[in-house]
Structure formats: structure tokens, C-alpha cells
Amino acid sequence: MGMIMFVGFVALLMGFGCRSSSAHGGVSESEMRKIIGINSEGPYLGIVAPNAFELNPLLQSPSFVPDSHLPYLDFAGRRFRLGQVGEQKVIVVMTGLGMVNAGIATQLLISLFQLKAVLHYGISGNANPNLQIGDVTIARSWAHAGLWNWQRFGDGPNDELALESSGDYTRKIGYLKFSDYNNGTGKEQEDVDNLLNSVWFQPEEIFPVNGTPEVRQHAFWVPADQHYFSLAQALKGLELESCVNSTCLPRKPIVERVKRAMSANIFVDNQSYRDFLYSKFNTTSVDMESAAVALICRQQETPFLIIRALSDLAGGGSSVSNEASTFTTLASQNSVTVLIKFINLLS
């Protein structure tokens, strides 16, 4: 499937863009020759990092060896870095912040290059009270927590949502009722409705490559590759960093496989919303990119695994200061340590 997709993509580019400047949306003949040459050496592991502070620890690691002939290819505003980690050939790309950036970068990576899998890593907030900052989580399933149907005031759980009857929206997944979190100062205010009413969580519309074009399917929880998830069990007990200068965590961080994690274009630093996500969905890590990576891989039939180190408590109180800026460096390094160890397990 991957080779067929790539050949078709190359034909499309050669037919419509090769005579144009890449700065204006086309693909030059020089770029196409480089892409074809890169793929002749594949397949690769695609590695996706969200931001520079997560990317740099990998690039600076002695485990990452850049390709001596072609260390990178710049394409469509992205830099695709070629190299090797252990015995595995890799192509590394940075997405930038948020779901749209993550989706674009992942789609380009899969469409341009011959891949056998995608590994995504970085930092995240922690919604799970059983884990701490510095721990590294590997989730079995991912969901986009930011696709909502916002219900009008006065309607309740038994009232049909707008466009629900046509199949566009659903009440199956669940909702957040804002009045459950009213901050009343007196007993008389406890039962006052909130004009924001409720938001209902929605699945994504997806169009898998093995489906009929323009005939949608739906996906909320997107599972990681089962083989990779099982293999990650071997990472338990891996030694990770526990101190930033003189600030040390209460215990040494661990690698933990978890059931669920969620992403949205939201930086969560609110204890009530953090607690809601954990109690409603049993989610552990919360970030702004991973679900987009998972959804693209799901549609493109590409195996994936996502590694996220916990850098803050997403607004939750703890004996550990809830400041992402304090532990970002530590969490980023721990995520890279786990990533490299996992890649070595594939050899």
C-alpha cells in the first residue's frame, strides 16, 4: 500500500508541479530527484517531534547520526532530517504547535517518504493522579478532545443535538456540563444553570485510504500499533532523569503504558477540567498534537506509537510545583531517552 501511494503521489507531483518553484507551491525537478533518491534507500522510521525544545535533545544525542550525504530535505516549510538511530534509518520532522501543524507535517512525512511506521514523542500535561511529573507515558489509544457540538441553553442530555439526525453529530461519547462547575458563593446559587450549558464530545470524520473517497467514517479512540504497544512493555524499569539542577522529583520517574490519552488545541492548566478528563475518559496525558498524528496514521494505514513525558500537572495541585517551565527540559530528555531505547528494541 505504501509504495502504491508513493508512486501515485510522485506522478501527481511530476505532472502538476515539477515546472514550478517550490516557493509557490510546486515541486522542482531537483526536489523530486532527491525524494526519489531518499526512498530508494528506505523504508524509514518516521519520527515526529512537536517543537524545537523536544527536537533538539534527539538531534544532540550521540545516538542520532545524520546522513553524511543528505542530512536534510526542506519541503513545504518543513525540514525533514535524515539519519540513523542504532540500526534504524530515520526521517525526523518537527511539526510546530497544535493539531493542524501536527496533521500537516505527519501527512507530508507519510506521503513523501517510504515509511514502515511513525513514532511521535514529546512532553505533555498529566491528568492522572497516580503518576507524577517526569514519568513517560505510552498510551494504547488517543482521541481528539477538542471537537465539540455546543448545545443551546435550555436543552439537556435527552434533547437531540443540532444536525444529529443527519449523522453529523452524536451524544454517544458524552458531554461536559458547565453548571457542574459553577463557583457559587452561597447555597442558593448551587442549582443555578450556566448559560454555556453543555458541550458534547465528537468523533473525527476520517477518510481511510482503503475506503471509498468522500465516504466518511468516524473515529474517536484511535489505537496505537498493537505490536509496538506490546513491545513497549520492555521499557519498564528504564532509568530516567529525576533532577533539574537542585530540584528533584519525589521519586525516580518511570515508563508507564496507559490506556488513554487526549489532545486538543488547548493548553490545559485548570484542575477542574483536568479532573473531568480523567474521571470521564480515564485519560492520562493531555497535549496539543498527538491525536492529530494518530488520526493521520489511522487514515493512512501507517503503524504508530506515541511517547509523551509528563512535564506538568495540567493545573492539578501536588507537592511538586505545577510549572511546565521548570520541568520541560527534564521531560523532553526523558521522552528522547525512551524513544531511543524503543528504536533499539526494533533492531
Coordinates of C-alpha atoms in Angstrom, one line a residue:
M1 CA 0.0 0.0 0.0
G2 CA 2.8 2.4 0.9
M3 CA 4.6 2.0 -2.4
I4 CA 1.4 2.4 -4.4
M5 CA 0.6 5.6 -2.6
F6 CA 4.1 7.0 -3.1
V7 CA 4.2 6.2 -6.8
G8 CA 0.8 7.9 -7.2
F9 CA 2.0 10.9 -5.2
V10 CA 5.2 11.2 -7.3
A11 CA 3.2 11.0 -10.5
L12 CA 0.9 13.7 -9.3
L13 CA 3.8 16.0 -8.3
M14 CA 5.6 15.4 -11.5
G15 CA 2.5 16.0 -13.6
F16 CA 1.4 19.2 -11.9
G17 CA 4.2 20.9 -10.1
C18 CA 7.7 20.0 -11.3
R19 CA 8.0 23.0 -13.5
S20 CA 7.0 25.4 -10.7
S21 CA 9.0 27.0 -8.0
S22 CA 8.5 25.2 -4.7
A23 CA 8.2 28.6 -3.1
H24 CA 4.9 29.0 -4.9
G25 CA 3.5 25.6 -4.1
G26 CA 5.0 23.4 -6.8
V27 CA 7.8 20.8 -6.7
S28 CA 11.0 21.3 -8.5
E29 CA 12.7 18.6 -10.5
S30 CA 15.7 18.8 -8.1
E31 CA 13.4 18.2 -5.1
M32 CA 11.7 15.2 -6.9
R33 CA 15.1 13.6 -7.7
K34 CA 16.1 14.0 -4.0
I35 CA 12.8 12.5 -2.8
I36 CA 13.1 9.5 -5.2
G37 CA 16.7 9.0 -4.1
I38 CA 15.8 9.1 -0.5
N39 CA 13.1 6.5 -0.9
S40 CA 15.4 4.2 -2.8
E41 CA 17.3 3.8 0.5
G42 CA 14.1 3.1 2.5
P43 CA 11.9 2.2 4.2
Y44 CA 12.4 4.5 7.2
L45 CA 11.0 5.1 10.7
G46 CA 9.3 8.4 10.7
I47 CA 9.9 10.4 13.8
V48 CA 7.7 13.3 14.7
A49 CA 8.5 16.0 17.3
P50 CA 6.3 18.9 18.2
N51 CA 8.7 21.7 19.0
A52 CA 12.4 22.7 19.0
F53 CA 12.9 22.1 22.7
E54 CA 11.7 18.5 22.2
L55 CA 13.5 18.0 18.9
N56 CA 16.9 19.3 20.0
P57 CA 17.7 16.6 22.6
L58 CA 17.3 14.0 19.9
L59 CA 19.4 15.8 17.3
Q60 CA 22.1 16.4 20.0
S61 CA 22.1 12.8 21.2
P62 CA 25.1 10.7 20.2
S63 CA 22.5 8.0 19.2
F64 CA 21.3 10.1 16.3
V65 CA 23.7 10.1 13.3
P66 CA 22.8 12.5 10.5
D67 CA 23.1 11.2 6.9
S68 CA 26.5 12.1 5.6
H69 CA 25.3 12.6 2.0
L70 CA 21.9 14.3 2.5
P71 CA 21.4 15.4 6.2
Y72 CA 18.0 17.1 5.5
L73 CA 15.5 18.0 2.8
D74 CA 13.4 21.2 3.1
F75 CA 10.0 20.9 1.7
A76 CA 6.7 22.9 2.2
G77 CA 8.0 24.8 5.2
R78 CA 9.3 21.7 6.9
R79 CA 12.8 20.3 7.4
F80 CA 13.0 16.5 7.1
R81 CA 16.2 15.3 8.7
L82 CA 17.7 12.1 7.6
G83 CA 19.8 9.9 9.7
Q84 CA 20.1 6.7 11.7
V85 CA 19.4 5.7 15.3
G86 CA 21.1 2.4 16.1
E87 CA 20.4 0.2 13.1
Q88 CA 17.2 2.0 12.1
K89 CA 17.1 4.6 9.3
V90 CA 15.0 7.5 10.4
I91 CA 13.4 10.7 9.0
V92 CA 12.7 13.3 11.6
V93 CA 10.3 16.2 11.2
M94 CA 9.2 19.0 13.6
T95 CA 5.5 19.9 13.4
G96 CA 5.1 23.1 15.3
L97 CA 2.4 23.8 17.9
G98 CA -1.1 22.4 17.6
M99 CA -3.3 19.9 15.8
V100 CA -3.2 21.5 12.3
N101 CA 0.6 21.7 12.3
A102 CA 0.9 18.1 13.5
G103 CA -1.5 16.8 10.9
I104 CA 0.1 18.6 8.0
A105 CA 3.7 17.5 9.0
T106 CA 2.6 13.9 9.5
Q107 CA 0.7 13.7 6.2
L108 CA 3.7 15.2 4.4
L109 CA 6.0 12.7 6.0
I110 CA 3.8 9.7 5.1
S111 CA 3.1 10.9 1.6
L112 CA 6.6 11.9 0.6
F113 CA 8.6 9.1 2.1
Q114 CA 8.7 5.3 2.3
L115 CA 7.9 4.6 6.0
K116 CA 7.4 1.4 8.0
A117 CA 6.0 3.3 11.0
V118 CA 5.7 6.7 12.7
L119 CA 7.0 7.4 16.2
H120 CA 5.8 10.6 17.9
Y121 CA 7.3 11.9 21.1
G122 CA 7.4 15.0 23.3
I123 CA 6.1 16.4 26.6
S124 CA 2.5 16.7 27.9
G125 CA 0.4 17.6 30.9
N126 CA -0.6 14.9 33.3
A127 CA -4.3 14.3 34.2
N128 CA -3.6 11.0 36.1
P129 CA -3.2 11.5 39.9
N130 CA -1.4 8.1 40.1
L131 CA 1.6 9.5 38.0
Q132 CA 4.0 12.3 38.5
I133 CA 6.0 14.9 36.5
G134 CA 8.9 13.2 34.8
D135 CA 7.1 9.9 34.1
V136 CA 6.9 8.8 30.5
T137 CA 3.6 7.5 29.2
I138 CA 2.8 5.3 26.2
A139 CA -0.9 5.3 25.5
R140 CA -2.9 2.5 24.0
S141 CA -5.4 4.9 22.4
W142 CA -5.6 8.5 21.5
A143 CA -8.6 10.9 21.0
H144 CA -9.1 14.5 19.9
A145 CA -10.8 16.2 22.8
G146 CA -11.5 19.5 21.0
L147 CA -14.2 18.6 18.5
W148 CA -17.5 19.6 20.2
N149 CA -21.1 20.3 19.5
W150 CA -22.0 23.2 21.8
Q151 CA -25.6 22.7 23.0
R152 CA -28.0 25.6 23.2
F153 CA -29.2 26.9 26.6
G154 CA -32.3 25.1 27.9
D155 CA -31.6 21.8 26.1
G156 CA -30.5 18.8 28.2
P157 CA -29.0 15.3 27.7
N158 CA -32.2 14.0 26.3
D159 CA -32.6 16.7 23.6
E160 CA -31.3 15.9 20.2
L161 CA -28.3 18.0 19.1
A162 CA -28.4 20.2 16.0
L163 CA -27.8 18.1 12.9
E164 CA -27.6 14.9 15.0
S165 CA -30.4 13.3 13.0
S166 CA -28.4 13.6 9.8
G167 CA -25.5 11.7 11.4
D168 CA -23.2 14.7 11.7
Y169 CA -23.1 14.7 15.5
T170 CA -23.7 12.2 18.3
R171 CA -24.5 12.0 22.0
K172 CA -22.8 8.7 22.4
I173 CA -19.4 9.8 23.7
G174 CA -20.5 12.2 26.4
Y175 CA -20.6 15.8 27.5
L176 CA -19.3 18.4 29.8
K177 CA -22.0 20.4 31.6
F178 CA -20.6 23.8 32.7
S179 CA -23.1 24.3 35.5
D180 CA -21.5 21.3 37.3
Y181 CA -18.5 23.6 37.8
N182 CA -20.3 26.9 38.9
N183 CA -18.4 28.7 41.6
G184 CA -21.3 29.7 43.8
T185 CA -20.6 31.5 47.0
G186 CA -23.9 30.6 48.7
K187 CA -26.2 27.6 48.9
E188 CA -28.9 29.5 47.0
Q189 CA -26.6 29.5 43.9
E190 CA -25.9 25.8 43.8
D191 CA -28.7 24.9 41.3
V192 CA -28.3 27.9 39.0
D193 CA -27.9 26.9 35.4
N194 CA -24.9 28.1 33.4
L195 CA -25.7 29.9 30.1
L196 CA -22.9 28.0 28.5
N197 CA -24.9 24.8 29.0
S198 CA -23.0 21.7 27.7
V199 CA -20.5 20.7 25.1
W200 CA -20.7 17.2 23.6
F201 CA -17.5 15.5 22.5
Q202 CA -17.5 14.3 18.9
P203 CA -15.6 11.8 16.9
E204 CA -13.5 12.9 13.9
E205 CA -14.6 12.3 10.3
I206 CA -12.0 10.3 8.6
F207 CA -11.4 9.1 5.1
P208 CA -9.2 6.0 5.2
V209 CA -7.1 5.1 2.1
N210 CA -8.8 1.8 1.9
G211 CA -12.3 3.3 1.9
T212 CA -14.4 4.9 -0.7
P213 CA -13.3 8.5 -1.4
E214 CA -15.6 11.1 0.2
V215 CA -17.5 8.5 2.1
R216 CA -16.8 9.3 5.7
Q217 CA -16.1 7.1 8.6
H218 CA -15.8 8.2 12.3
A219 CA -13.1 7.7 14.9
F220 CA -12.8 8.9 18.4
W221 CA -10.3 6.5 20.2
V222 CA -7.5 5.7 17.8
P223 CA -5.4 2.7 18.9
A224 CA -1.6 2.6 18.6
D225 CA 0.0 -0.3 16.8
Q226 CA -0.6 -3.4 19.0
H227 CA 2.8 -4.9 18.3
Y228 CA 4.6 -1.7 19.2
F229 CA 2.5 -1.2 22.3
S230 CA 3.3 -4.7 23.5
L231 CA 7.0 -4.2 22.8
A232 CA 7.0 -1.1 24.9
Q233 CA 6.4 -3.2 28.0
A234 CA 10.2 -3.9 27.8
L235 CA 10.9 -0.3 28.6
K236 CA 9.6 -0.7 32.2
G237 CA 12.5 -0.1 34.6
L238 CA 14.4 2.2 32.2
E239 CA 16.4 4.7 34.2
L240 CA 15.3 8.3 33.6
E241 CA 16.4 11.8 34.8
S242 CA 14.8 12.9 38.1
C243 CA 16.5 16.3 38.9
V244 CA 16.7 19.7 37.3
N245 CA 19.7 21.4 38.9
S246 CA 19.0 21.2 42.6
T247 CA 15.2 20.5 42.2
C248 CA 14.5 16.8 42.3
L249 CA 11.3 14.8 42.0
P250 CA 9.8 12.9 44.9
R251 CA 10.7 9.6 43.2
K252 CA 12.5 8.4 40.2
P253 CA 10.4 8.7 37.0
I254 CA 9.0 5.6 35.4
V255 CA 7.9 4.5 32.0
E256 CA 4.2 3.5 32.1
R257 CA 1.9 2.1 29.5
V258 CA -1.5 3.7 29.9
K259 CA -5.0 3.1 28.5
R260 CA -5.9 6.5 27.1
A261 CA -4.6 10.0 26.2
M262 CA -6.1 13.1 24.6
S263 CA -5.1 16.1 22.5
A264 CA -6.7 19.4 21.6
N265 CA -5.7 22.9 20.6
I266 CA -5.9 23.7 24.4
F267 CA -3.1 24.2 26.9
V268 CA -4.7 22.7 30.0
D269 CA -3.8 24.4 33.2
N270 CA -7.1 24.0 35.0
Q271 CA -7.6 21.5 37.8
S272 CA -11.4 21.1 37.2
Y273 CA -11.0 20.3 33.5
R274 CA -8.0 18.0 34.2
D275 CA -10.1 16.1 36.8
F276 CA -13.1 15.9 34.4
L277 CA -10.9 14.4 31.6
Y278 CA -9.5 11.8 33.9
S279 CA -12.8 10.9 35.5
K280 CA -14.8 10.9 32.3
F281 CA -12.3 9.4 29.9
N282 CA -9.6 7.8 32.0
T283 CA -7.1 9.8 30.2
T284 CA -3.5 10.3 31.4
S285 CA -1.5 12.7 29.2
V286 CA -3.1 15.8 27.6
D287 CA -1.2 17.6 24.8
M288 CA -1.8 19.6 21.6
E289 CA -0.5 17.4 18.8
S290 CA -0.6 13.6 19.4
A291 CA -4.2 12.8 18.4
A292 CA -3.6 14.5 15.0
V293 CA -0.6 12.3 14.4
A294 CA -2.7 9.3 15.4
L295 CA -5.6 10.2 13.2
I296 CA -3.4 10.7 10.1
C297 CA -1.7 7.4 10.7
R298 CA -5.1 5.7 11.2
Q299 CA -6.3 7.0 7.8
Q300 CA -3.1 6.2 6.0
E301 CA -2.8 2.7 7.5
T302 CA 0.6 3.5 9.0
P303 CA 1.6 1.8 12.3
F304 CA 2.4 4.3 15.1
L305 CA 3.3 4.7 18.7
I306 CA 3.3 7.8 20.8
I307 CA 5.7 8.6 23.7
R308 CA 4.9 11.5 26.0
A309 CA 6.8 12.6 29.1
L310 CA 4.8 14.4 31.8
S311 CA 6.1 18.0 32.2
D312 CA 3.3 19.5 34.4
L313 CA 0.1 18.6 36.2
A314 CA -2.3 20.4 33.9
G315 CA -3.5 22.6 36.8
G316 CA -3.6 20.0 39.4
G317 CA -2.2 20.6 42.9
S318 CA 0.7 18.5 44.2
S319 CA 3.8 18.6 46.4
V320 CA 5.6 19.1 43.1
S321 CA 5.3 22.7 41.7
N322 CA 3.0 22.7 38.7
E323 CA 5.3 24.8 36.4
A324 CA 6.0 23.4 33.0
S325 CA 8.9 25.7 32.6
T326 CA 10.7 24.1 35.5
F327 CA 10.5 20.5 34.2
T328 CA 10.3 20.9 30.4
T329 CA 14.0 20.2 29.9
L330 CA 13.8 17.1 32.1
A331 CA 10.6 15.8 30.5
S332 CA 12.0 16.4 27.0
Q333 CA 15.1 14.5 27.7
N334 CA 13.2 11.6 29.3
S335 CA 11.0 11.3 26.2
V336 CA 14.0 11.1 24.0
T337 CA 15.7 8.5 26.2
V338 CA 12.6 6.3 25.9
L339 CA 12.3 7.0 22.2
I340 CA 15.9 5.9 21.5
K341 CA 15.6 2.8 23.7
F342 CA 12.4 1.8 21.9
I343 CA 14.0 2.2 18.5
N344 CA 16.9 0.0 19.6
L345 CA 14.3 -2.6 20.6
L346 CA 13.2 -2.7 16.9
S347 CA 16.7 -3.8 15.8

